[in-house]
Amino acid sequence: METTLRDFAFVLAFAVLAILFALIAVLIPRFIAPRTVGLKTESIYECGMDPFGSAWIRYAALFYLYALIFIAFDVDVLYLFPVATSYVRGGNPEEFIALLVFVLLLVLAIAYAWGKGVFRWKYEGR
Amino acid sequence: MRRWLREQFDRYFGSDPVRLLFALGGLFFATLVVLALLYWVVGKVVTAGLEAWGWDLVRLLLGLLGVMVVVFGNALFLVWAERKVAGHMQIRIGPKEVGPYGLLQSIADSVKLLAKEIITPRFVDRPLYLLAPLLIFVPCLVAMVVIPFDARLQVRDINVGIVMILAFSSLTVLAIFMAGWGSVNKYSLIGGVRSISQSIAYEIPMLLSILPVVMMARSLSLKEVVEAQSPYWFVLVQPVAFLIYFVCAVAETNRTPFDLPEAESELVAGYHTEYSGMRFSLFFLAEYTNIFIVCALATTFFLGGYKGPVLPGVVWFFLKTYALIFVIMWFRWTFPRVRFDQLLNFSWKFLIPLAMANLLVTGGLLKL
């Protein structure tokens, strides 16, 4: 079974339909929904108080570390899919050894992050 | 505007009716010419399309129609079922007024949502804010292309189907973050940040739990994965992978033990706080479709898909899928919400090592 461009024409058609549908769904209320304009209609929601300060607040830098290990990981895990497709049942033990080495290298990434204290969520000196 | 038009009209045609006659005649002939041209062009395109595509075109159109029916039917049913299940678990009745057993409740709800005012807050980052609800819907429909509802009931059997679904499901994260960042609201931003770190943390064990299945089926096409489960379902040989997949599925759809991105009691509604009316319901629709998709994939990978005795395949497929969805709803009223560091560390410290060990054990056992 070959992957052809036509396969992805199906995917493209569905993606376009999704956007078209969403557009229509958003456009319909323009014709039937009421419109009101009050003093606070267009202000953002902050539980009824007047919003203060910038909304783009600072958040924990820890999220960046999680994002970094994810990038190190996700791309590598993707390499395992072709391996899994051509993994033969029985025989050829070197295939398993290759898999073992690859996965152990990935484990090293987690072990490193663990050792560095990424998963600890404690602020030092507080 | 209308008055100006009227003045112009009077200036040109008011004094001279014959001029009006000529103008109308000209307009008539121009319309005829344009229609003829359109007919010719559309005819050419359709013939060319049919010649190149043949039955695939019919398949595509029927598929689009069928998938829309499944998406809407599923969302309407799940909104009702969610409230009914919640009701009965709390010894209430749930919706019962609209239609028999309240079955028409979700139709009434969707009509209400259509008639709601759409408000765009003043200071939003407009491109991101407006694009997010459109984009969140794309992965839902695209995933439907390759899901095998029955042995022959599948829009298109793409031979890299699994990778394609996984690739497109990452788009959801992007849309959620666009919504969270573009809303310029503190709750939305925190919801977006949480959602993105949760989704990427649980995407890896999900990939790792699908890998043993691919190893045993030796194919990335969903239909062949189902066909490979002929003597026994993969859940019997891969129980650990199934559990990991299911936990990740609950996390990826932001359902209750892991619903921190939209925790009502702390973040109002998370990333879709600022969305109203139809835009909000697009997020809602995408969420319910995603629940259906992850459960349909769990059915396909581990529960034998459409395989089953006596009843036709479609019935089996939907039975298994909705049984899984019921379990997810059950979770919601059983487990309290976890803390955020517990949520992330559960994936990184426990699920990923477990999934890797499972992968290695599978690889080793296959070689014996």
Tab-separated table of C-alpha atoms in Angstrom:
chain	number	residue	atom	x	y	z
A	1	MET	CA	0.000	0.000	0.000
A	2	GLU	CA	1.562	3.250	-1.140
A	3	THR	CA	1.047	6.612	0.437
A	4	THR	CA	0.011	8.899	-2.350
A	5	LEU	CA	-0.687	12.587	-2.652
A	6	ARG	CA	-4.346	11.653	-2.973
A	7	ASP	CA	-4.347	10.361	0.621
A	8	PHE	CA	-3.327	13.779	1.766
A	9	ALA	CA	-5.829	15.450	-0.540
A	10	PHE	CA	-8.430	13.771	1.698
A	11	VAL	CA	-6.725	15.227	4.752
A	12	LEU	CA	-6.581	18.667	3.153
A	13	ALA	CA	-10.262	18.507	2.182
A	14	PHE	CA	-11.240	17.669	5.752
A	15	ALA	CA	-9.059	20.429	7.180
A	16	VAL	CA	-10.595	22.980	4.795
A	17	LEU	CA	-14.086	21.761	5.649
A	18	ALA	CA	-13.331	22.146	9.355
A	19	ILE	CA	-12.296	25.771	8.922
A	20	LEU	CA	-15.229	26.510	6.599
A	21	PHE	CA	-17.670	24.992	9.054
A	22	ALA	CA	-16.220	26.941	11.970
A	23	LEU	CA	-16.377	30.152	9.924
A	24	ILE	CA	-20.048	29.604	9.074
A	25	ALA	CA	-20.850	28.766	12.685
A	26	VAL	CA	-19.258	32.012	13.826
A	27	LEU	CA	-20.953	34.047	11.091
A	28	ILE	CA	-24.538	32.869	11.714
A	29	PRO	CA	-24.959	34.716	15.054
A	30	ARG	CA	-24.031	37.952	13.285
A	31	PHE	CA	-27.474	37.850	11.667
A	32	ILE	CA	-29.657	36.532	14.474
A	33	ALA	CA	-27.913	37.449	17.726
A	34	PRO	CA	-28.717	40.688	19.566
A	35	ARG	CA	-26.042	43.342	19.939
A	36	THR	CA	-25.701	45.469	23.008
A	37	VAL	CA	-22.999	47.950	23.874
A	38	GLY	CA	-22.588	48.919	27.482
A	39	LEU	CA	-19.827	50.550	29.458
A	40	LYS	CA	-18.132	47.259	30.369
A	41	THR	CA	-19.260	45.044	27.486
A	42	GLU	CA	-15.901	44.967	25.777
A	43	SER	CA	-13.715	44.856	28.867
A	44	ILE	CA	-12.033	41.593	29.848
A	45	TYR	CA	-13.421	39.415	32.607
A	46	GLU	CA	-11.719	39.534	35.969
A	47	CYS	CA	-14.487	38.350	38.290
A	48	GLY	CA	-16.296	41.666	38.136
A	49	MET	CA	-13.438	43.877	39.339
A	50	ASP	CA	-11.807	46.447	37.087
A	51	PRO	CA	-8.878	44.670	35.434
A	52	PHE	CA	-5.529	45.922	36.680
A	53	GLY	CA	-1.977	45.613	35.368
A	54	SER	CA	-0.879	43.799	32.248
A	55	ALA	CA	-2.532	40.482	31.562
A	56	TRP	CA	0.689	38.982	30.292
A	57	ILE	CA	1.940	38.187	33.762
A	58	ARG	CA	5.101	36.346	34.698
A	59	TYR	CA	4.794	32.641	35.384
A	60	ALA	CA	7.200	30.062	36.738
A	61	ALA	CA	10.352	29.589	34.649
A	62	LEU	CA	10.002	25.898	35.438
A	63	PHE	CA	7.599	25.580	32.497
A	64	TYR	CA	10.487	26.342	30.142
A	65	LEU	CA	12.480	23.442	31.563
A	66	TYR	CA	9.565	21.087	30.980
A	67	ALA	CA	9.283	22.410	27.425
A	68	LEU	CA	13.005	21.835	26.889
A	69	ILE	CA	12.996	18.196	27.974
A	70	PHE	CA	9.886	17.692	25.879
A	71	ILE	CA	11.668	18.911	22.751
A	72	ALA	CA	14.640	16.672	23.526
A	73	PHE	CA	12.240	13.784	23.870
A	74	ASP	CA	9.434	14.077	21.398
A	75	VAL	CA	11.528	14.207	18.254
A	76	ASP	CA	13.511	11.179	19.389
A	77	VAL	CA	10.444	9.132	20.231
A	78	LEU	CA	9.182	9.811	16.722
A	79	TYR	CA	12.244	7.964	15.379
A	80	LEU	CA	10.949	4.836	17.084
A	81	PHE	CA	7.898	4.609	14.798
A	82	PRO	CA	9.785	3.386	11.700
A	83	VAL	CA	11.726	1.050	13.999
A	84	ALA	CA	8.491	-0.380	15.366
A	85	THR	CA	7.049	-0.855	11.864
A	86	SER	CA	9.972	-2.963	10.708
A	87	TYR	CA	10.587	-4.830	13.974
A	88	VAL	CA	10.688	-8.521	13.088
A	89	ARG	CA	9.258	-11.169	15.384
A	90	GLY	CA	11.990	-13.663	16.435
A	91	GLY	CA	15.589	-13.826	15.177
A	92	ASN	CA	17.919	-10.847	14.755
A	93	PRO	CA	18.734	-10.061	18.412
A	94	GLU	CA	20.786	-7.045	17.303
A	95	GLU	CA	17.528	-5.214	16.536
A	96	PHE	CA	16.567	-5.499	20.181
A	97	ILE	CA	20.012	-4.333	21.281
A	98	ALA	CA	19.741	-1.263	19.057
A	99	LEU	CA	16.331	-0.503	20.555
A	100	LEU	CA	17.715	-1.000	24.061
A	101	VAL	CA	20.611	1.400	23.481
A	102	PHE	CA	18.318	4.043	21.976
A	103	VAL	CA	15.786	3.855	24.809
A	104	LEU	CA	18.503	3.876	27.461
A	105	LEU	CA	19.926	7.041	25.905
A	106	LEU	CA	16.456	8.589	26.187
A	107	VAL	CA	16.260	7.485	29.821
A	108	LEU	CA	19.512	9.377	30.417
A	109	ALA	CA	17.715	12.607	29.466
A	110	ILE	CA	15.107	12.055	32.180
A	111	ALA	CA	17.724	10.975	34.693
A	112	TYR	CA	19.696	14.149	33.992
A	113	ALA	CA	16.643	16.386	34.436
A	114	TRP	CA	15.708	14.493	37.591
A	115	GLY	CA	19.202	14.892	39.011
A	116	LYS	CA	19.174	18.603	38.197
A	117	GLY	CA	15.997	18.952	40.277
A	118	VAL	CA	13.562	19.932	37.534
A	119	PHE	CA	10.826	17.804	39.064
A	120	ARG	CA	11.228	19.192	42.581
A	121	TRP	CA	9.073	22.360	42.370
A	122	LYS	CA	10.730	23.990	45.375
A	123	TYR	CA	11.982	27.538	45.487
A	124	GLU	CA	15.418	27.532	47.065
A	125	GLY	CA	16.090	29.975	49.891
A	126	ARG	CA	12.500	30.641	50.825
B	1	MET	CA	-26.601	54.680	1.738
B	2	ARG	CA	-30.080	53.734	0.539
B	3	ARG	CA	-31.007	57.376	0.060
B	4	TRP	CA	-27.881	58.044	-1.948
B	5	LEU	CA	-28.676	55.091	-4.212
B	6	ARG	CA	-32.201	56.399	-4.742
B	7	GLU	CA	-30.879	59.838	-5.715
B	8	GLN	CA	-28.434	58.363	-8.186
B	9	PHE	CA	-31.197	56.190	-9.658
B	10	ASP	CA	-33.487	59.159	-10.107
B	11	ARG	CA	-30.734	61.208	-11.692
B	12	TYR	CA	-30.025	58.595	-14.378
B	13	PHE	CA	-33.396	57.018	-15.071
B	14	GLY	CA	-36.027	59.340	-13.648
B	15	SER	CA	-36.317	61.526	-16.781
B	16	ASP	CA	-35.955	58.803	-19.387
B	17	PRO	CA	-37.778	55.404	-19.117
B	18	VAL	CA	-36.223	54.110	-22.383
B	19	ARG	CA	-32.789	54.387	-20.817
B	20	LEU	CA	-33.986	52.157	-18.011
B	21	LEU	CA	-35.204	49.588	-20.560
B	22	PHE	CA	-31.811	49.494	-22.283
B	23	ALA	CA	-30.004	49.206	-18.962
B	24	LEU	CA	-32.156	46.261	-17.887
B	25	GLY	CA	-31.657	44.549	-21.249
B	26	GLY	CA	-27.888	44.984	-20.989
B	27	LEU	CA	-27.895	43.601	-17.474
B	28	PHE	CA	-29.935	40.593	-18.643
B	29	PHE	CA	-27.502	39.745	-21.450
B	30	ALA	CA	-24.464	40.246	-19.202
B	31	THR	CA	-25.978	37.810	-16.707
B	32	LEU	CA	-26.578	35.287	-19.501
B	33	VAL	CA	-22.956	35.513	-20.651
B	34	VAL	CA	-21.598	35.139	-17.111
B	35	LEU	CA	-23.873	32.146	-16.459
B	36	ALA	CA	-22.780	30.449	-19.681
B	37	LEU	CA	-19.123	30.979	-18.805
B	38	LEU	CA	-19.687	29.625	-15.300
B	39	TYR	CA	-21.512	26.582	-16.672
B	40	TRP	CA	-18.632	25.882	-19.037
B	41	VAL	CA	-15.929	26.263	-16.366
B	42	VAL	CA	-17.768	24.214	-13.725
B	43	GLY	CA	-18.496	21.508	-16.293
B	44	LYS	CA	-14.814	21.318	-17.251
B	45	VAL	CA	-13.705	21.142	-13.616
B	46	VAL	CA	-16.245	18.479	-12.701
B	47	THR	CA	-15.397	16.288	-15.691
B	48	ALA	CA	-11.692	16.643	-15.041
B	49	GLY	CA	-12.242	15.888	-11.355
B	50	LEU	CA	-14.302	12.807	-12.107
B	51	GLU	CA	-11.771	11.566	-14.646
B	52	ALA	CA	-8.846	11.960	-12.263
B	53	TRP	CA	-10.623	10.905	-9.080
B	54	GLY	CA	-13.441	8.593	-10.118
B	55	TRP	CA	-15.064	6.912	-7.138
B	56	ASP	CA	-12.649	8.577	-4.751
B	57	LEU	CA	-14.546	11.818	-5.244
B	58	VAL	CA	-17.817	10.144	-4.268
B	59	ARG	CA	-16.027	8.596	-1.294
B	60	LEU	CA	-14.655	11.955	-0.245
B	61	LEU	CA	-18.020	13.700	-0.435
B	62	LEU	CA	-19.847	10.886	1.375
B	63	GLY	CA	-17.042	10.824	3.934
B	64	LEU	CA	-17.333	14.544	4.590
B	65	LEU	CA	-21.075	14.168	5.063
B	66	GLY	CA	-20.772	11.084	7.274
B	67	VAL	CA	-18.080	12.581	9.461
B	68	MET	CA	-20.117	15.735	10.013
B	69	VAL	CA	-23.073	13.575	11.062
B	70	VAL	CA	-20.866	11.616	13.482
B	71	VAL	CA	-19.293	14.778	14.937
B	72	PHE	CA	-22.627	16.505	15.545
B	73	GLY	CA	-24.525	13.438	16.642
B	74	ASN	CA	-21.734	12.602	19.056
B	75	ALA	CA	-21.570	16.110	20.524
B	76	LEU	CA	-25.354	16.359	20.928
B	77	PHE	CA	-25.486	12.934	22.545
B	78	LEU	CA	-22.496	13.483	24.837
B	79	VAL	CA	-23.737	16.819	26.178
B	80	TRP	CA	-26.976	15.102	27.152
B	81	ALA	CA	-25.251	11.940	28.420
B	82	GLU	CA	-22.744	13.897	30.508
B	83	ARG	CA	-25.517	15.701	32.366
B	84	LYS	CA	-27.625	12.566	32.720
B	85	VAL	CA	-24.710	10.482	34.043
B	86	ALA	CA	-23.688	13.284	36.412
B	87	GLY	CA	-27.262	13.551	37.625
B	88	HIS	CA	-27.711	9.890	38.353
B	89	MET	CA	-24.326	9.607	40.060
B	90	GLN	CA	-25.375	12.371	42.437
B	91	ILE	CA	-28.831	10.812	42.927
B	92	ARG	CA	-30.526	13.499	40.846
B	93	ILE	CA	-32.491	12.992	37.642
B	94	GLY	CA	-30.678	15.299	35.259
B	95	PRO	CA	-32.370	17.026	32.312
B	96	LYS	CA	-35.915	15.759	31.748
B	97	GLU	CA	-38.072	18.620	30.469
B	98	VAL	CA	-37.243	18.897	26.750
B	99	GLY	CA	-38.343	15.787	24.870
B	100	PRO	CA	-38.567	12.226	26.240
B	101	TYR	CA	-35.949	11.721	29.012
B	102	GLY	CA	-34.667	15.193	28.157
B	103	LEU	CA	-33.196	13.863	24.912
B	104	LEU	CA	-33.852	17.094	22.991
B	105	GLN	CA	-32.113	19.173	25.657
B	106	SER	CA	-28.878	19.509	23.701
B	107	ILE	CA	-30.742	20.628	20.568
B	108	ALA	CA	-32.435	23.338	22.604
B	109	ASP	CA	-29.033	24.272	24.024
B	110	SER	CA	-27.418	24.554	20.611
B	111	VAL	CA	-30.234	26.786	19.318
B	112	LYS	CA	-29.706	28.981	22.372
B	113	LEU	CA	-25.958	29.147	21.707
B	114	LEU	CA	-26.579	30.137	18.086
B	115	ALA	CA	-28.687	33.083	19.204
B	116	LYS	CA	-26.156	34.322	21.774
B	117	GLU	CA	-24.316	37.568	21.265
B	118	ILE	CA	-20.659	37.236	20.300
B	119	ILE	CA	-18.517	39.696	22.244
B	120	THR	CA	-14.943	40.501	21.269
B	121	PRO	CA	-13.120	42.213	24.148
B	122	ARG	CA	-11.418	45.472	23.175
B	123	PHE	CA	-7.750	44.740	23.831
B	124	VAL	CA	-7.455	41.175	22.539
B	125	ASP	CA	-4.665	40.148	20.189
B	126	ARG	CA	-7.104	39.965	17.286
B	127	PRO	CA	-5.469	37.512	14.826
B	128	LEU	CA	-4.684	34.961	17.524
B	129	TYR	CA	-8.004	35.440	19.317
B	130	LEU	CA	-10.100	35.052	16.158
B	131	LEU	CA	-8.102	32.194	14.620
B	132	ALA	CA	-8.009	29.932	17.685
B	133	PRO	CA	-11.613	28.658	17.558
B	134	LEU	CA	-11.272	27.944	13.842
B	135	LEU	CA	-7.997	26.097	14.251
B	136	ILE	CA	-9.076	23.946	17.188
B	137	PHE	CA	-11.614	22.229	14.982
B	138	VAL	CA	-9.145	21.054	12.304
B	139	PRO	CA	-7.477	18.115	14.142
B	140	CYS	CA	-10.874	16.751	15.178
B	141	LEU	CA	-12.115	16.365	11.634
B	142	VAL	CA	-8.771	15.249	10.198
B	143	ALA	CA	-8.456	12.422	12.733
B	144	MET	CA	-11.833	11.132	11.546
B	145	VAL	CA	-10.391	10.435	8.087
B	146	VAL	CA	-8.508	7.329	9.180
B	147	ILE	CA	-10.686	5.937	11.995
B	148	PRO	CA	-12.094	2.552	10.878
B	149	PHE	CA	-15.737	2.416	11.946
B	150	ASP	CA	-16.133	-0.948	10.245
B	151	ALA	CA	-14.089	-3.231	8.006
B	152	ARG	CA	-15.164	-1.243	4.954
B	153	LEU	CA	-16.469	1.886	6.637
B	154	GLN	CA	-13.449	4.158	6.690
B	155	VAL	CA	-13.029	7.372	4.758
B	156	ARG	CA	-9.485	6.624	3.662
B	157	ASP	CA	-6.998	4.034	4.878
B	158	ILE	CA	-3.777	6.053	4.948
B	159	ASN	CA	-0.767	3.845	5.653
B	160	VAL	CA	0.806	6.359	8.048
B	161	GLY	CA	-2.534	7.015	9.743
B	162	ILE	CA	-1.286	6.762	13.329
B	163	VAL	CA	1.529	9.257	12.816
B	164	MET	CA	-0.847	11.601	11.005
B	165	ILE	CA	-3.374	11.596	13.850
B	166	LEU	CA	-0.650	12.187	16.427
B	167	ALA	CA	0.857	14.996	14.358
B	168	PHE	CA	-2.464	16.760	13.904
B	169	SER	CA	-3.471	16.336	17.532
B	170	SER	CA	-0.511	18.545	18.453
B	171	LEU	CA	-2.324	21.320	16.608
B	172	THR	CA	-4.877	21.388	19.430
B	173	VAL	CA	-2.143	22.524	21.806
B	174	LEU	CA	-1.279	25.367	19.453
B	175	ALA	CA	-4.897	26.492	19.180
B	176	ILE	CA	-5.342	26.369	22.949
B	177	PHE	CA	-2.245	28.450	23.478
B	178	MET	CA	-3.355	30.948	20.830
B	179	ALA	CA	-6.631	31.285	22.710
B	180	GLY	CA	-4.910	31.633	26.062
B	181	TRP	CA	-2.321	34.152	24.915
B	182	GLY	CA	-4.554	36.105	22.546
B	183	SER	CA	-7.313	36.723	25.082
B	184	VAL	CA	-5.098	39.075	27.126
B	185	ASN	CA	-6.660	37.799	30.312
B	186	LYS	CA	-4.743	36.478	33.301
B	187	TYR	CA	-6.946	33.432	33.722
B	188	SER	CA	-6.674	32.576	30.037
B	189	LEU	CA	-2.913	32.904	30.069
B	190	ILE	CA	-2.481	30.670	33.111
B	191	GLY	CA	-4.913	28.181	31.598
B	192	GLY	CA	-2.979	28.199	28.328
B	193	VAL	CA	0.396	27.700	30.015
B	194	ARG	CA	-0.950	24.869	32.120
B	195	SER	CA	-2.627	23.245	29.168
B	196	ILE	CA	0.471	23.314	27.006
B	197	SER	CA	2.753	21.850	29.670
B	198	GLN	CA	0.184	19.185	30.487
B	199	SER	CA	-0.374	18.212	26.865
B	200	ILE	CA	3.305	17.915	26.080
B	201	ALA	CA	3.966	15.973	29.272
B	202	TYR	CA	1.286	13.404	28.443
B	203	GLU	CA	1.974	13.225	24.727
B	204	ILE	CA	5.198	11.279	25.254
B	205	PRO	CA	3.799	8.382	27.308
B	206	MET	CA	0.935	8.283	24.801
B	207	LEU	CA	3.387	7.826	21.914
B	208	LEU	CA	5.355	5.284	23.929
B	209	SER	CA	2.254	3.256	24.738
B	210	ILE	CA	1.181	3.140	21.090
B	211	LEU	CA	4.627	1.929	19.994
B	212	PRO	CA	4.264	-1.661	21.367
B	213	VAL	CA	0.960	-1.927	19.486
B	214	VAL	CA	2.659	-0.807	16.271
B	215	MET	CA	5.426	-3.316	16.976
B	216	MET	CA	2.961	-6.174	17.221
B	217	ALA	CA	0.805	-5.095	14.293
B	218	ARG	CA	3.849	-4.081	12.213
B	219	SER	CA	1.858	-1.368	10.487
B	220	LEU	CA	0.927	2.276	10.968
B	221	SER	CA	-2.443	1.909	9.237
B	222	LEU	CA	-5.311	1.764	11.721
B	223	LYS	CA	-7.200	-0.831	9.758
B	224	GLU	CA	-4.263	-3.221	9.748
B	225	VAL	CA	-3.840	-2.699	13.491
B	226	VAL	CA	-7.427	-3.875	13.954
B	227	GLU	CA	-6.915	-6.806	11.571
B	228	ALA	CA	-3.805	-7.846	13.529
B	229	GLN	CA	-5.934	-8.437	16.635
B	230	SER	CA	-7.629	-11.518	15.225
B	231	PRO	CA	-7.182	-14.226	17.900
B	232	TYR	CA	-7.160	-11.888	20.900
B	233	TRP	CA	-7.396	-8.168	21.558
B	234	PHE	CA	-4.208	-6.258	22.264
B	235	VAL	CA	-5.510	-5.244	25.692
B	236	LEU	CA	-4.867	-8.839	26.810
B	237	VAL	CA	-1.206	-8.818	25.734
B	238	GLN	CA	-0.577	-5.136	26.439
B	239	PRO	CA	-2.563	-4.291	29.601
B	240	VAL	CA	0.080	-1.846	30.837
B	241	ALA	CA	0.170	0.013	27.531
B	242	PHE	CA	-3.638	0.222	27.567
B	243	LEU	CA	-3.703	1.721	31.066
B	244	ILE	CA	-0.987	4.236	30.194
B	245	TYR	CA	-2.802	5.176	26.995
B	246	PHE	CA	-6.089	5.638	28.816
B	247	VAL	CA	-4.597	7.838	31.542
B	248	CYS	CA	-2.918	9.943	28.854
B	249	ALA	CA	-6.161	10.148	26.902
B	250	VAL	CA	-7.945	11.555	29.950
B	251	ALA	CA	-5.112	14.038	30.446
B	252	GLU	CA	-4.965	15.082	26.797
B	253	THR	CA	-8.678	15.841	26.704
B	254	ASN	CA	-8.398	17.883	29.943
B	255	ARG	CA	-10.952	15.768	31.761
B	256	THR	CA	-11.475	15.849	35.468
B	257	PRO	CA	-8.701	14.392	37.496
B	258	PHE	CA	-6.453	16.361	35.133
B	259	ASP	CA	-8.679	19.329	34.270
B	260	LEU	CA	-6.320	22.003	35.586
B	261	PRO	CA	-6.268	24.107	32.390
B	262	GLU	CA	-9.919	24.942	32.893
B	263	ALA	CA	-10.391	24.360	36.594
B	264	GLU	CA	-13.586	26.307	37.267
B	265	SER	CA	-12.907	26.969	40.911
B	266	GLU	CA	-9.542	28.616	40.309
B	267	LEU	CA	-9.365	29.792	36.678
B	268	VAL	CA	-13.005	30.658	35.790
B	269	ALA	CA	-12.896	28.728	32.490
B	270	GLY	CA	-9.191	28.669	31.657
B	271	TYR	CA	-8.210	29.424	28.091
B	272	HIS	CA	-11.771	30.041	26.856
B	273	THR	CA	-12.781	32.526	29.557
B	274	GLU	CA	-13.084	35.376	27.041
B	275	TYR	CA	-14.993	33.463	24.374
B	276	SER	CA	-18.753	33.774	24.148
B	277	GLY	CA	-21.631	32.391	22.116
B	278	MET	CA	-20.714	30.366	19.055
B	279	ARG	CA	-16.961	30.775	19.539
B	280	PHE	CA	-17.238	29.171	22.951
B	281	SER	CA	-19.364	26.372	21.578
B	282	LEU	CA	-16.715	25.614	18.955
B	283	PHE	CA	-14.279	24.932	21.811
B	284	PHE	CA	-16.946	22.828	23.476
B	285	LEU	CA	-17.655	20.878	20.279
B	286	ALA	CA	-13.936	20.253	19.751
B	287	GLU	CA	-13.614	19.017	23.324
B	288	TYR	CA	-16.399	16.473	22.975
B	289	THR	CA	-15.151	15.368	19.573
B	290	ASN	CA	-11.689	14.889	21.074
B	291	ILE	CA	-13.100	12.671	23.806
B	292	PHE	CA	-14.773	10.585	21.110
B	293	ILE	CA	-11.553	10.405	19.093
B	294	VAL	CA	-9.269	9.298	21.937
B	295	CYS	CA	-11.786	6.638	22.952
B	296	ALA	CA	-12.214	5.504	19.355
B	297	LEU	CA	-8.431	5.210	19.078
B	298	ALA	CA	-8.255	3.236	22.342
B	299	THR	CA	-10.897	0.921	20.881
B	300	THR	CA	-8.941	0.590	17.657
B	301	PHE	CA	-5.562	0.000	19.259
B	302	PHE	CA	-6.478	-2.193	22.198
B	303	LEU	CA	-10.102	-3.382	22.139
B	304	GLY	CA	-10.256	-4.964	18.710
B	305	GLY	CA	-11.966	-2.040	16.953
B	306	TYR	CA	-14.949	-3.216	14.966
B	307	LYS	CA	-14.343	-6.909	15.684
B	308	GLY	CA	-16.993	-8.809	17.611
B	309	PRO	CA	-19.466	-11.670	17.239
B	310	VAL	CA	-23.052	-11.579	15.902
B	311	LEU	CA	-23.658	-7.819	15.771
B	312	PRO	CA	-22.359	-5.786	12.804
B	313	GLY	CA	-18.952	-4.117	13.180
B	314	VAL	CA	-20.202	-0.536	13.435
B	315	VAL	CA	-22.379	-1.443	16.406
B	316	TRP	CA	-19.447	-3.090	18.181
B	317	PHE	CA	-17.224	-0.117	17.449
B	318	PHE	CA	-19.649	2.415	18.897
B	319	LEU	CA	-20.503	0.176	21.868
B	320	LYS	CA	-16.849	-0.124	22.879
B	321	THR	CA	-16.154	3.564	22.281
B	322	TYR	CA	-19.103	4.772	24.325
B	323	ALA	CA	-18.304	2.305	27.097
B	324	LEU	CA	-14.869	3.951	27.368
B	325	ILE	CA	-16.433	7.422	27.275
B	326	PHE	CA	-18.734	6.373	30.119
B	327	VAL	CA	-15.665	5.358	32.144
B	328	ILE	CA	-14.172	8.820	31.563
B	329	MET	CA	-17.401	10.438	32.772
B	330	TRP	CA	-17.335	8.130	35.764
B	331	PHE	CA	-13.800	9.373	36.584
B	332	ARG	CA	-15.154	12.891	36.806
B	333	TRP	CA	-17.370	12.066	39.771
B	334	THR	CA	-14.866	9.731	41.445
B	335	PHE	CA	-11.488	11.450	41.570
B	336	PRO	CA	-10.668	14.876	42.981
B	337	ARG	CA	-8.482	17.203	40.942
B	338	VAL	CA	-4.730	16.640	41.349
B	339	ARG	CA	-2.217	19.369	42.189
B	340	PHE	CA	-0.275	20.773	39.252
B	341	ASP	CA	3.217	19.577	40.238
B	342	GLN	CA	1.749	16.136	40.957
B	343	LEU	CA	0.177	16.164	37.518
B	344	LEU	CA	3.395	16.922	35.639
B	345	ASN	CA	5.611	14.732	37.786
B	346	PHE	CA	3.238	11.782	37.563
B	347	SER	CA	3.888	11.780	33.839
B	348	TRP	CA	7.635	12.432	33.896
B	349	LYS	CA	8.580	10.365	36.920
B	350	PHE	CA	6.166	7.461	36.611
B	351	LEU	CA	4.333	7.090	33.295
B	352	ILE	CA	7.271	7.709	30.934
B	353	PRO	CA	9.708	5.297	32.655
B	354	LEU	CA	6.911	2.728	32.921
B	355	ALA	CA	6.020	3.127	29.245
B	356	MET	CA	9.688	2.770	28.271
B	357	ALA	CA	10.077	-0.369	30.358
B	358	ASN	CA	6.933	-1.727	28.747
B	359	LEU	CA	8.341	-0.954	25.303
B	360	LEU	CA	11.615	-2.740	26.098
B	361	VAL	CA	9.847	-5.772	27.575
B	362	THR	CA	7.653	-6.018	24.470
B	363	GLY	CA	10.687	-5.690	22.228
B	364	GLY	CA	12.526	-8.375	24.183
B	365	LEU	CA	9.595	-10.801	24.289
B	366	LEU	CA	8.973	-10.437	20.546
B	367	LYS	CA	12.537	-11.610	19.922
B	368	LEU	CA	12.206	-14.767	22.013
